[in-house]
XYZ file of C-alpha atoms in Angstrom:
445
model
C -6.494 -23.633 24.079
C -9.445 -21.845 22.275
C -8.990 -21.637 18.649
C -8.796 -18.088 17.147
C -10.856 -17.274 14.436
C -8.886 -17.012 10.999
C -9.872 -15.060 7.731
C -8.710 -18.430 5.914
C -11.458 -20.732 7.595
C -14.223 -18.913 5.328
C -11.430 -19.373 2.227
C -11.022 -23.300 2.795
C -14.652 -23.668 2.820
C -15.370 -21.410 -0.341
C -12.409 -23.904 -2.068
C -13.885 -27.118 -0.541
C -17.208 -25.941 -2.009
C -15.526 -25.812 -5.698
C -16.352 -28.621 -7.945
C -13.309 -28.054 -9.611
C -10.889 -27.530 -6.955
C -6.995 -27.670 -7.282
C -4.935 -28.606 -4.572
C -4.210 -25.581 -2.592
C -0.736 -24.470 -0.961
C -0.961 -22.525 2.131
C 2.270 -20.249 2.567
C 3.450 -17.738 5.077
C 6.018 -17.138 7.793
C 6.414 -19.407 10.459
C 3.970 -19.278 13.430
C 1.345 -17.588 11.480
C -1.161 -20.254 12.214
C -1.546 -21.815 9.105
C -0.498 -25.730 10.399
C -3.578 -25.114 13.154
C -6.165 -23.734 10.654
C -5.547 -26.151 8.311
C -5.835 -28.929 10.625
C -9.086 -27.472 12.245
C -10.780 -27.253 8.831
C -9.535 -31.102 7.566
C -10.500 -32.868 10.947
C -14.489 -30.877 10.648
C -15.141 -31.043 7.021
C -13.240 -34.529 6.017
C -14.318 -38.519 7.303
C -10.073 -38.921 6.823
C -7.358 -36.443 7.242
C -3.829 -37.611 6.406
C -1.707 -35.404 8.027
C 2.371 -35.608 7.258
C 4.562 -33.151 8.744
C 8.606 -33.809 7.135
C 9.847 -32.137 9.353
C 8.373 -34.182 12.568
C 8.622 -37.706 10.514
C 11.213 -37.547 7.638
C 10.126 -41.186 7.037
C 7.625 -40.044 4.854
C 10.368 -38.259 2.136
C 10.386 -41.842 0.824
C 6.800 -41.940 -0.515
C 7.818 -40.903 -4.101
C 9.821 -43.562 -4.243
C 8.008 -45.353 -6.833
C 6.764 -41.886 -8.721
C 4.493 -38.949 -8.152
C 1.514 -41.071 -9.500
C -1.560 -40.914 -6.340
C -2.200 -44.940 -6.154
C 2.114 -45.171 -5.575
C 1.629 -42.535 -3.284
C -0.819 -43.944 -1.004
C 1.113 -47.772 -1.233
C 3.909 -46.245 0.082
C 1.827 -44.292 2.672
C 0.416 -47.491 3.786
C 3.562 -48.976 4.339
C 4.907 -46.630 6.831
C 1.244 -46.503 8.029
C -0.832 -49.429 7.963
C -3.769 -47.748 10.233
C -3.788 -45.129 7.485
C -7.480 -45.108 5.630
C -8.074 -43.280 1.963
C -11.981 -43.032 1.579
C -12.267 -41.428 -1.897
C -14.066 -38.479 -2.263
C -13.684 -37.870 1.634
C -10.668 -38.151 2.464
C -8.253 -34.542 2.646
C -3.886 -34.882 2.536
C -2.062 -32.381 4.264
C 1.719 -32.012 3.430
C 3.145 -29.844 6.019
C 6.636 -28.165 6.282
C 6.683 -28.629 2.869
C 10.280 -26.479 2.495
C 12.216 -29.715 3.913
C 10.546 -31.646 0.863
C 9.231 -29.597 -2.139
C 9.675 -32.341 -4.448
C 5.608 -33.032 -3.243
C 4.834 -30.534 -5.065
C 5.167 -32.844 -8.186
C 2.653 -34.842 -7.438
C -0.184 -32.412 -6.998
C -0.889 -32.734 -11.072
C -0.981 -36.242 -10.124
C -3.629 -35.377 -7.561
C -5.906 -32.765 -9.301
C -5.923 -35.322 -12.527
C -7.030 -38.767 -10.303
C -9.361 -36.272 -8.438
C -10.083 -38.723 -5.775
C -8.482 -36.865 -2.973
C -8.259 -33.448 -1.904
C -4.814 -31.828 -0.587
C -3.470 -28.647 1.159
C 0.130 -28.301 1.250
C 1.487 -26.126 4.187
C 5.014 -24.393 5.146
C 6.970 -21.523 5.798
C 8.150 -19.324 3.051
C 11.765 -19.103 5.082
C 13.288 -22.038 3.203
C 10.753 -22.654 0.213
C 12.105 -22.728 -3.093
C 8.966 -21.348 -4.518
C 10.299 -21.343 -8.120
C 10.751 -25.018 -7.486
C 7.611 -25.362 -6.107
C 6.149 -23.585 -9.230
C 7.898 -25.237 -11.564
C 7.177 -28.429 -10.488
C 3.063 -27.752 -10.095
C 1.916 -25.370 -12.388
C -1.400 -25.113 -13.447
C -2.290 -27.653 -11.170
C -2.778 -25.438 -7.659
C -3.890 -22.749 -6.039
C -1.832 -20.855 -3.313
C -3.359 -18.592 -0.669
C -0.544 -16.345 1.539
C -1.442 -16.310 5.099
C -0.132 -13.704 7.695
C -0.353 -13.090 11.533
C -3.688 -11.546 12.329
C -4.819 -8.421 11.009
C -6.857 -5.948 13.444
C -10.397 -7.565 12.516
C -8.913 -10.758 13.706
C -7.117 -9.484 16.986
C -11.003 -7.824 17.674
C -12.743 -11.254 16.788
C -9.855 -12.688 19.010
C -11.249 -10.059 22.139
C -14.667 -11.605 21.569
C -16.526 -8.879 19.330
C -18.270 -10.071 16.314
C -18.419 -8.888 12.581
C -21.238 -6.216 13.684
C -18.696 -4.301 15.254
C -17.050 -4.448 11.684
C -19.992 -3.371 9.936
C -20.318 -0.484 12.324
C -17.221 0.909 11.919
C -17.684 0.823 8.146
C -20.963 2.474 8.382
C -19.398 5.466 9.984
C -16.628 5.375 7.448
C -19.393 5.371 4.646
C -21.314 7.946 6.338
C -18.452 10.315 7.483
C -19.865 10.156 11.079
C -17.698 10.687 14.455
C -17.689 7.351 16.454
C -19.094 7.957 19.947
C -16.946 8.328 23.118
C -17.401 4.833 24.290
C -16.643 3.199 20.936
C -13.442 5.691 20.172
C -12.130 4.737 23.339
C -12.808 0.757 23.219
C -11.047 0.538 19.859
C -7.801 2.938 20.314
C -7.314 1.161 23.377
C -7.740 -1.963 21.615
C -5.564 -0.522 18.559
C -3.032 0.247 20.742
C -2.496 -3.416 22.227
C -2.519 -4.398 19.055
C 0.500 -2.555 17.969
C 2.544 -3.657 20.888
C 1.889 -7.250 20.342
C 1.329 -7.999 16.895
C -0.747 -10.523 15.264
C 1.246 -13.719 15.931
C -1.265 -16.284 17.431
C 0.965 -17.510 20.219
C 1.043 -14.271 21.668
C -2.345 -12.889 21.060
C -3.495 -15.891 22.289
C -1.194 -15.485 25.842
C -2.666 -12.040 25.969
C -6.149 -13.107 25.792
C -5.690 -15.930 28.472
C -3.939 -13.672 30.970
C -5.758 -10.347 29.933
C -2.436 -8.634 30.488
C 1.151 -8.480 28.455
C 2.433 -10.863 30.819
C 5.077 -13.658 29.384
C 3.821 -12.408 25.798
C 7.779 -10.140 24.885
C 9.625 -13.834 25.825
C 7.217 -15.909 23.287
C 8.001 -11.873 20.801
C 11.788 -12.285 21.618
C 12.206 -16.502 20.785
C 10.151 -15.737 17.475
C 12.830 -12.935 16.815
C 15.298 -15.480 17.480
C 13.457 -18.343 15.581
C 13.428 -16.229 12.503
C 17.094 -15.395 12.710
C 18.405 -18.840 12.597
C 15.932 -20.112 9.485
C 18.003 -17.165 8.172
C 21.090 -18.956 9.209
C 19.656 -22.025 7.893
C 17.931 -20.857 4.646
C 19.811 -18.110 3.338
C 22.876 -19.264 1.359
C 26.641 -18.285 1.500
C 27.574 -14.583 2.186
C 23.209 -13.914 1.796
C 23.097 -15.381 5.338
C 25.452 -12.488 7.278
C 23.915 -9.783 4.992
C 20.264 -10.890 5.377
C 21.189 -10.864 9.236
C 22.198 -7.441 9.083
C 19.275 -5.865 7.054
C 17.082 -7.575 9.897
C 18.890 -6.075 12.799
C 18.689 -2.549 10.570
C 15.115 -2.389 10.237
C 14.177 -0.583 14.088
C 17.460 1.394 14.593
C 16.215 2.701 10.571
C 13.228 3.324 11.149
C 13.155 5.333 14.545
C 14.620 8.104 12.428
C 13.475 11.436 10.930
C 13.573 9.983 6.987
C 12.666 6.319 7.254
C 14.102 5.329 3.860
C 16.354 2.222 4.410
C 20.148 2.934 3.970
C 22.493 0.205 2.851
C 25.360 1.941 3.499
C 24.557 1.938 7.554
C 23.984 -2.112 7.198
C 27.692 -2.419 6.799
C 30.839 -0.895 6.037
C 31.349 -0.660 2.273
C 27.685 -1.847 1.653
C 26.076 -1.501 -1.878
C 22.583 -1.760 -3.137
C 23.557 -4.513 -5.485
C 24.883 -6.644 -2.886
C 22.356 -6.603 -0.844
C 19.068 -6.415 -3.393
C 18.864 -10.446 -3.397
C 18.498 -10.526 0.986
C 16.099 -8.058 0.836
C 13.878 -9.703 -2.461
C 14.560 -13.151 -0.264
C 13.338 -11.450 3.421
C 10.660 -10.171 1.347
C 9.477 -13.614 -0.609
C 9.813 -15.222 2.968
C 7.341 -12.923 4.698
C 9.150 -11.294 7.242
C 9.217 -7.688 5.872
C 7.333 -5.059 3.309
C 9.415 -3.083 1.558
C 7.815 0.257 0.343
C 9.281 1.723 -2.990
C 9.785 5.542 -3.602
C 8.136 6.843 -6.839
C 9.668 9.429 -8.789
C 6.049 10.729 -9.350
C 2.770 10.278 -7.953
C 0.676 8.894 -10.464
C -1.272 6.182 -12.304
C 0.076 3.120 -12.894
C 2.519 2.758 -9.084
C 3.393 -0.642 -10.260
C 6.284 -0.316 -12.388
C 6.790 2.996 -11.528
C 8.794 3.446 -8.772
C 12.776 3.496 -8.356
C 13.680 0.456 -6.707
C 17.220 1.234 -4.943
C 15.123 3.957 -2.832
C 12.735 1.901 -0.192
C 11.733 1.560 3.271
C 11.727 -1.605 4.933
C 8.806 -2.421 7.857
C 8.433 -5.965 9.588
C 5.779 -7.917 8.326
C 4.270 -8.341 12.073
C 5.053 -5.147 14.170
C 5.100 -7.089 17.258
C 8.186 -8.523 16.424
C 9.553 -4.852 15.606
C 8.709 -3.812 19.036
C 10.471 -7.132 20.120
C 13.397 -5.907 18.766
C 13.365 -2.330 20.132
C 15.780 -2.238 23.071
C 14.558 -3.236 27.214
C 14.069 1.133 28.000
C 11.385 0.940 25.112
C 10.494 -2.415 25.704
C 9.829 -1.744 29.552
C 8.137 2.056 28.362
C 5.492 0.384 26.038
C 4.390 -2.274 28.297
C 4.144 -0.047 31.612
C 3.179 3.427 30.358
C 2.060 2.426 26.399
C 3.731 5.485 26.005
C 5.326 4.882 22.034
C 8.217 7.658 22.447
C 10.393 7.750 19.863
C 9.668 5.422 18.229
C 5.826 6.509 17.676
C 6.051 7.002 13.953
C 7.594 4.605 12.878
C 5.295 1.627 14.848
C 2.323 3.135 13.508
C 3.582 3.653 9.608
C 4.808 -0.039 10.096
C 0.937 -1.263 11.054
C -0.330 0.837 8.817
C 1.869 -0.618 5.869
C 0.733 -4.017 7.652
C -2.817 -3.720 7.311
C -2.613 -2.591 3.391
C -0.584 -5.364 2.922
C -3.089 -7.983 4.163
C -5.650 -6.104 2.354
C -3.678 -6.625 -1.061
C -1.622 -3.272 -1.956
C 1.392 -2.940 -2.860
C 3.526 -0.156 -1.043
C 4.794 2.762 -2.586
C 5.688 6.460 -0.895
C 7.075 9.825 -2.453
C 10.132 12.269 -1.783
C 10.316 15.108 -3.425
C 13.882 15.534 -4.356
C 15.138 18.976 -2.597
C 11.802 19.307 -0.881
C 10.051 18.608 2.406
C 7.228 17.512 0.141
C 6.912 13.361 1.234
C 3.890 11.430 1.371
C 3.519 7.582 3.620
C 1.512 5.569 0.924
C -0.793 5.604 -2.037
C -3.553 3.124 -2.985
C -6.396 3.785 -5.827
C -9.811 4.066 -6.885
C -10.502 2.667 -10.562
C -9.781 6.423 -11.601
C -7.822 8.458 -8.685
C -4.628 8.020 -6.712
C -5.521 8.580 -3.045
C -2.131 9.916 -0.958
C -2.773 8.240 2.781
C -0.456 10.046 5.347
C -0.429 8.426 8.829
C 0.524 11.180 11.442
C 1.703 10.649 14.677
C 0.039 13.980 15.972
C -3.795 15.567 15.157
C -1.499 18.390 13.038
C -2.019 19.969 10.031
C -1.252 17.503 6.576
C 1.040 19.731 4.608
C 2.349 17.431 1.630
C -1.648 15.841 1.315
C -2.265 19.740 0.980
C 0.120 20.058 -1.585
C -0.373 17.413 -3.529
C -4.425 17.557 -3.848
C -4.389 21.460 -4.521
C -1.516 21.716 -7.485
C -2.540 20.950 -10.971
C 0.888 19.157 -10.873
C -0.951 15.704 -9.579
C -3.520 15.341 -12.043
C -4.200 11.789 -10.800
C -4.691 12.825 -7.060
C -8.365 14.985 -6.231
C -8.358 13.900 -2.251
C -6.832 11.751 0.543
C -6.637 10.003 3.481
C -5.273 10.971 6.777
C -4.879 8.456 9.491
C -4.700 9.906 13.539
C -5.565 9.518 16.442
C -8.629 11.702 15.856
C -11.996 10.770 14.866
C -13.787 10.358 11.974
C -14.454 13.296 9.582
C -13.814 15.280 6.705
C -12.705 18.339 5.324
C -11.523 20.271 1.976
C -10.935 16.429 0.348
C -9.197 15.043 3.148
C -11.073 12.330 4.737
C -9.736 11.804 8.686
C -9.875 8.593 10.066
C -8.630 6.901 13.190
C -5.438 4.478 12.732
C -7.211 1.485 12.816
C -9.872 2.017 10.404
C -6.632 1.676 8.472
C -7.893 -2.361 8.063
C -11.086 -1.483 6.527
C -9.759 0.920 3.944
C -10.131 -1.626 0.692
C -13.493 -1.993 1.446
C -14.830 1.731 2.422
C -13.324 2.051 -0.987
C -15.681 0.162 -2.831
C -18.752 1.650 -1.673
C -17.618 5.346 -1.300
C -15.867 5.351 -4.859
């Protein structure tokens, strides 16, 4: 099948091009694609590629035997392998499914000081003890987080290049409406998008087919897949309770005021019982988790009161893949998001400024209708972005750019439907400009 094109191919070429490069760990939830990227880049750019997987060959757990030093490493290699060959200075190690043996990760100081090989380690974050990992390696790597594909990808994946990218931003810069054709083209894109997520398996189904057919089976066993790493991963009475903040996230979400209650997960439930599952559901990439400030203002991080959240799935695919067969069968047929409208495209939303590096943070006014979605910043402004299900009015960005109260806030961002445009400092722009936001950023601030 036709490879998809992968923000991380330009990244493993930028860190191939580094004289001093570290070996580099490649983490994310399973299926993202980062076993196939990786692989694609070793076998173009590399005369050798060693390729271990301990999951598909255990064998190869015994090649620290004799220590973490490279030369043992490669003896013991050979020995399993004889057909193996280790041309220095061309040769690139990949350690995949690293999470059934992070004691490799020792030997990467080994590796950066001989400095005759290069190495990517791979593996999902459900099962990696990072702190082990991290421990065992610091100083001595680099680590890039990979995720299911954001919207630029899913476009590249439809067969549009980066121009379409750089026309889209040049509207953004310039505050001009997108024509008809183009509006249409990328909401109906957009909207595709948000029923099937990012996953590669499943985009790539989509694009062979050209319709959703056999694409909410591959959604439904990744659902599934996740669920028993859970079972596998998660330890003691963390497995049952991670299960059940999992299961909570759609039924949570579909409602009025999205903030995640504990005390619906279970009977008797407390925040303190169940801060570790979501911190560990979290570190393993399959959610976001959006704080509530107690203020909106400058700095968000550390600001924020952490037993008041919302939780989103890291892939909103797989949150429509857990919706139940009416809404399953309604999105497919009709694309018609019912009730659950709001919350798929606050989840996406909360997706794409996640893969574009924010954190996620959202206000309640205590007593007050007063709530905003999300906030990211300019070097010198907090910008409120409220994502609206309907072309109405924004009453809380109102609020919060016109009272003195919010000295850090002078405009915002509404995402709609509608087109481009703006108006008494609120820019409007459609949901899935939402991708490009970082970026428009930098050259309109």
């Amino acid at each position: 099948m036709a490879y998809l094109k992968r923000k991380i191919d330009e990244f493993l070429l930028e860190w191939k091009n580094k004289e001093e490069r570290k070996p580099l760990i490649v983490k994310g939830a399973r299926q993202v694609g980062k076993t196939e990227s990786v692989c694609r880049f070793g076998y173009e750019n590399y005369k050798e590629v060693i390729y271990i997987n301990f999951v598909e060959e255990p064998k190869y757990r015994m090649i620290l035997e004799d220590g973490y030093k490279t030369g043992d490493i490669i003896k013991n290699i050979s020995r399993i392998d004889p057909s193996k060959h280790f041309e220095e200075n061309e040769t690139l190690f990949i350690f995949d499914e690293i999470q059934e043996f992070p004691d490799i990760a020792t030997s990467l100081k080994f590796f950066r000081t001989d400095g005759r090989y290069d190495v990517i380690c791979s593996g999902s974050l459900l099962g990696i003890n990072y702190r082990q990992i991290e421990s065992n390696s610091v100083g001595y790597k680099e680590d890039y987080e990979m995720s299911s594909l954001d919207f630029e990808e899913f476009v590249w994946a439809k067969g549009y290049g980066e121009d379409f990218t750089e026309e889209l931003l040049t509207h953004m810069k310039e505050v001009k409406p997108l024509g008809a054709l183009m509006m249409s083209v990328c909401s109906e894109m957009f909207l595709d998008y948000c029923i099937l997520g990012g996953m590669p398996a499943v985009v790539r189904e989509y694009i062979a087919k050209g319709t959703f057919e056999g694409t909410l089976d591959m959604q439904r066993q990744l659902i599934s897949d996740y669920k028993e790493d859970i079972r596998k991963y998660a330890q003691g009475l963390d497995q049952t309770r991670s299960l059940n903040v999992f299961n909570q996230i759609p039924p949570q979400l579909a409602k009025d005021n999205k903030k995640f209650q504990i005390s619906k997960v279970a009977r008797g439930a407390r925040f303190k019982d169940y801060r570790g599952c979501i911190e560990w559901l979290q570190d393993a990439g399959v959610i976001n988790v959006c704080y509530c400030v107690p203020f909106p203002e400058l700095p968000l991080k550390g600001n924020y009161d952490e037993t008041k959240y919302k939780i989103y799935m890291k892939d909103t695919g797989l949150l429509v893949a857990m919706l139940d067969d009416e809404a399953q069968d309604d999105l497919r047929a009709n694309r018609n998001l019912g009730v659950y409208k709001g919350a798929l495209y606050e989840n996406i939303v909360g997706d794409a400024l996640v893969k574009e590096g924010y954190g996620l943070y959202y206000y309640k006014k205590e007593d007050s209708t007063l709530e905003e979605d999300f906030f990211i910043r300019t070097k010198e402004h907090l910008v409120p972005v409220e994502v609206k299900s309907t072309n109405g009015r924004s009453k809380s960005l109102r609020t919060l750019i016109d009272s003195d109260r919010y000295s850090d806030i002078k405009w915002g961002i509404k995402l709609c439907s509608g087109n481009i445009g703006y108006s008494d400092d609120i820019y409007t722009l459609p949901y899935f400009c939402a991708f490009l936001l970082k970026r428009w950023l930098r050259m309109v601030s």
